[in-house]
PDB file of C-alpha atoms in Angstrom:
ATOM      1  CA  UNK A 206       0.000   0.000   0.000  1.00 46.00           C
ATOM      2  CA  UNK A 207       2.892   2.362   0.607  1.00 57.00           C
ATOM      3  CA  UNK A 208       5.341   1.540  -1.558  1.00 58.00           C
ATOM      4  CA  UNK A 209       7.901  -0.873   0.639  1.00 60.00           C
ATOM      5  CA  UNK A 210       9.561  -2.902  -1.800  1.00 60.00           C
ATOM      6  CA  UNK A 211      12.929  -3.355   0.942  1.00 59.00           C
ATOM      7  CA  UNK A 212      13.881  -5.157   3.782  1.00 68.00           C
ATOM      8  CA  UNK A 213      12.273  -6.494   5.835  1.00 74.00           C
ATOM      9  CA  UNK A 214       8.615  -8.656   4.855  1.00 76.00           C
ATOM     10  CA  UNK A 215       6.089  -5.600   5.860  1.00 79.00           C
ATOM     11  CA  UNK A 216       4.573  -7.851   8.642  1.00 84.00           C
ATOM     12  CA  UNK A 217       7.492  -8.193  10.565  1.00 86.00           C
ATOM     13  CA  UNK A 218       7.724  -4.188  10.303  1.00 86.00           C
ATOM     14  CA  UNK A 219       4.447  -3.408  11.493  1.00 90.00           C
ATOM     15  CA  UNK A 220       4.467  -6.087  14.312  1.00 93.00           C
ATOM     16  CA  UNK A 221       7.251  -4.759  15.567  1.00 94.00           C
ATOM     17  CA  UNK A 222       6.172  -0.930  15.221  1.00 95.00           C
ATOM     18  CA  UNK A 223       3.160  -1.767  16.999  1.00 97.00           C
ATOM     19  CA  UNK A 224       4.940  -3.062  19.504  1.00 97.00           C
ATOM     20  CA  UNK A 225       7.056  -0.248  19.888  1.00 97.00           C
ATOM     21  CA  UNK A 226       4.551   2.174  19.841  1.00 98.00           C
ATOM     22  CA  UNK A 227       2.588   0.598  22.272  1.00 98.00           C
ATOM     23  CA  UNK A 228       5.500   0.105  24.749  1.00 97.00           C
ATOM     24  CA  UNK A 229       7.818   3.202  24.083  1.00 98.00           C
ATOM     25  CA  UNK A 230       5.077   5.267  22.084  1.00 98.00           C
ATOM     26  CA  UNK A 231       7.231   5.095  18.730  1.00 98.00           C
ATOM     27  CA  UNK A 232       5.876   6.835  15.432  1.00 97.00           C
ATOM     28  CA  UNK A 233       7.022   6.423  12.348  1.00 95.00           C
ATOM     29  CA  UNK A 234       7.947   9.850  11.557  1.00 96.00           C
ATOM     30  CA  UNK A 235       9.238   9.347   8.176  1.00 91.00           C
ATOM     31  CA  UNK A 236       9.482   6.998   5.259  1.00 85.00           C
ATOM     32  CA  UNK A 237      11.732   6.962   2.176  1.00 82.00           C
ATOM     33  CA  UNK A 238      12.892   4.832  -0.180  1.00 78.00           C
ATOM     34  CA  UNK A 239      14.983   2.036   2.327  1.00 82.00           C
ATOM     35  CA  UNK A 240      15.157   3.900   4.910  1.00 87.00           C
ATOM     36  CA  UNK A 241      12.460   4.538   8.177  1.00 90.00           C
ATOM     37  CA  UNK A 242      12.614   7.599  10.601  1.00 95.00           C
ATOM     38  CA  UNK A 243      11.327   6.563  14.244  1.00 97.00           C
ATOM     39  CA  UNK A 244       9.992   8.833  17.080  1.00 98.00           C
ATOM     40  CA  UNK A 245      10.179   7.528  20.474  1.00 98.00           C
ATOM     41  CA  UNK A 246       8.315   9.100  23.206  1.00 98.00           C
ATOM     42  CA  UNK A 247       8.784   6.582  26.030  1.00 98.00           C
ATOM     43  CA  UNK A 248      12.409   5.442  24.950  1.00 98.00           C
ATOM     44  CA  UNK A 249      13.962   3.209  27.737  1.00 97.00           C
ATOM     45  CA  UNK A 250      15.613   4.100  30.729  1.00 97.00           C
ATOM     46  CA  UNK A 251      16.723   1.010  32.126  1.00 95.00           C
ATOM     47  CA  UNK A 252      19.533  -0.986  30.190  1.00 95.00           C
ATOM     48  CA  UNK A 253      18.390  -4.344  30.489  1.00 96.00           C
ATOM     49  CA  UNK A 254      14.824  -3.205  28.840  1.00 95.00           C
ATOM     50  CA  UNK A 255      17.642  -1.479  26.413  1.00 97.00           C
ATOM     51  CA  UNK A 256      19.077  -4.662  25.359  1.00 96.00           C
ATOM     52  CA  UNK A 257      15.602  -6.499  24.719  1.00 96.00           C
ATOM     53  CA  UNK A 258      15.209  -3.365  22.650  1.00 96.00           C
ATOM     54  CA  UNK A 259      18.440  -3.722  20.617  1.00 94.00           C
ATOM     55  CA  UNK A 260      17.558  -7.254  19.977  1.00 93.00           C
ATOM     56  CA  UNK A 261      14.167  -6.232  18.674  1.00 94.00           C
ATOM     57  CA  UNK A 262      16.155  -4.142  16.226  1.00 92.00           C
ATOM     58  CA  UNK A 263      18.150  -6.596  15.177  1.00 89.00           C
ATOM     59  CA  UNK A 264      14.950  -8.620  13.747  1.00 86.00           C
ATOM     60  CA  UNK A 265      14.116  -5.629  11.811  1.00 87.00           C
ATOM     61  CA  UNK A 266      17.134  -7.011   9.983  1.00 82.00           C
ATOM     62  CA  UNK A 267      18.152  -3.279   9.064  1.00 84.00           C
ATOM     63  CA  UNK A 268      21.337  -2.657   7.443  1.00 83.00           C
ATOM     64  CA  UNK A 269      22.419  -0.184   9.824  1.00 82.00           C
ATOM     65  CA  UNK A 270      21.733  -2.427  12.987  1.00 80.00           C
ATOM     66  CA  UNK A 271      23.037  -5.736  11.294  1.00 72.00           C
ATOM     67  CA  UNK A 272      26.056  -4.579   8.869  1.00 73.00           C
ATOM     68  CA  UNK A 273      26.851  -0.945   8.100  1.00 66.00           C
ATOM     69  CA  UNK A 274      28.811   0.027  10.971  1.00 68.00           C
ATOM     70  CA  UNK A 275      28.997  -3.295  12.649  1.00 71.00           C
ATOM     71  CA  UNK A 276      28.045  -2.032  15.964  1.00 79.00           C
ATOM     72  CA  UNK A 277      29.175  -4.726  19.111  1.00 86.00           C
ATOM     73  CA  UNK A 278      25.469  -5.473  20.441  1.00 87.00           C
ATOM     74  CA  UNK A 279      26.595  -4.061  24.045  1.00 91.00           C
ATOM     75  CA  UNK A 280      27.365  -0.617  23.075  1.00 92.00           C
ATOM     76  CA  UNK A 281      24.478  -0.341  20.611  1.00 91.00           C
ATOM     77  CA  UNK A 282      22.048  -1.144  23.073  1.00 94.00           C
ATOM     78  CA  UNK A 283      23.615   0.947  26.074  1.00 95.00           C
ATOM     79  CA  UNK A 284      22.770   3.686  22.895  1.00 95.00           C
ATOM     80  CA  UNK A 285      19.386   3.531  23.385  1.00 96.00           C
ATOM     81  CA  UNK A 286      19.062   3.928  26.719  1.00 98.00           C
ATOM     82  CA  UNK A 287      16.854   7.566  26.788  1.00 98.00           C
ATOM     83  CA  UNK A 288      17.264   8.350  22.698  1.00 97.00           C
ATOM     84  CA  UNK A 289      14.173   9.476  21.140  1.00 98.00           C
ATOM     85  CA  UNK A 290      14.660   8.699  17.647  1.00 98.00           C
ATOM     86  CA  UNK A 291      15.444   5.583  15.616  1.00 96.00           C
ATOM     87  CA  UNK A 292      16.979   5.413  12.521  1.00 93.00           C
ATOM     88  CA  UNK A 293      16.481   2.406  10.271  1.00 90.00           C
ATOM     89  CA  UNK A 294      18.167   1.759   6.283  1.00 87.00           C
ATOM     90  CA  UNK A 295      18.297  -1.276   4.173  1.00 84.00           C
ATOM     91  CA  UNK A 296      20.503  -1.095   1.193  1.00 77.00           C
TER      92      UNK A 296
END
């Protein structure tokens, strides 16, 4: 319906978002070509909720998260510990 022809199957996307949004009040913001533009309004403050988090974004299979930087898992979730935006790309 909008136009995703990337990474990852749009179900997976939208389960997660929901998700998200229901738990941390994420929007998407923005959408364009590969890339999605997250606002968080709840993001968490607690690092172990942080790392269930990270791993969540490693399902979304995004480029970013997964391959371009390779990020070590512990310092990208301590990253989202209190960040209110999300960045996701898919090459």
């Amino acid at each position: 319906m909008i136009g995703w022809t990337d990474s990852p199957p749009m179900p997976l996307m939208g389960a997660l978002l929901r998700s998200w949004e229901e738990r941390f009040g994420a929007r998407v913001v923005a959408a364009y070509g590969g890339e999605l533009y997250v606002s968080v309004a709840r993001p968490p403050l607690d690092p172990a909720h942080a790392e269930r988090l990270a791993l969540e974004h490693v399902l979304s299979t995004a480029d970013n998260i997964v391959d371009d930087p390779p990020t070590p898992f512990p310092e990208y979730a301590r990253a989202l510990v209190g960040r209110t935006e999300w960045r996701f790309w898919w090459d």
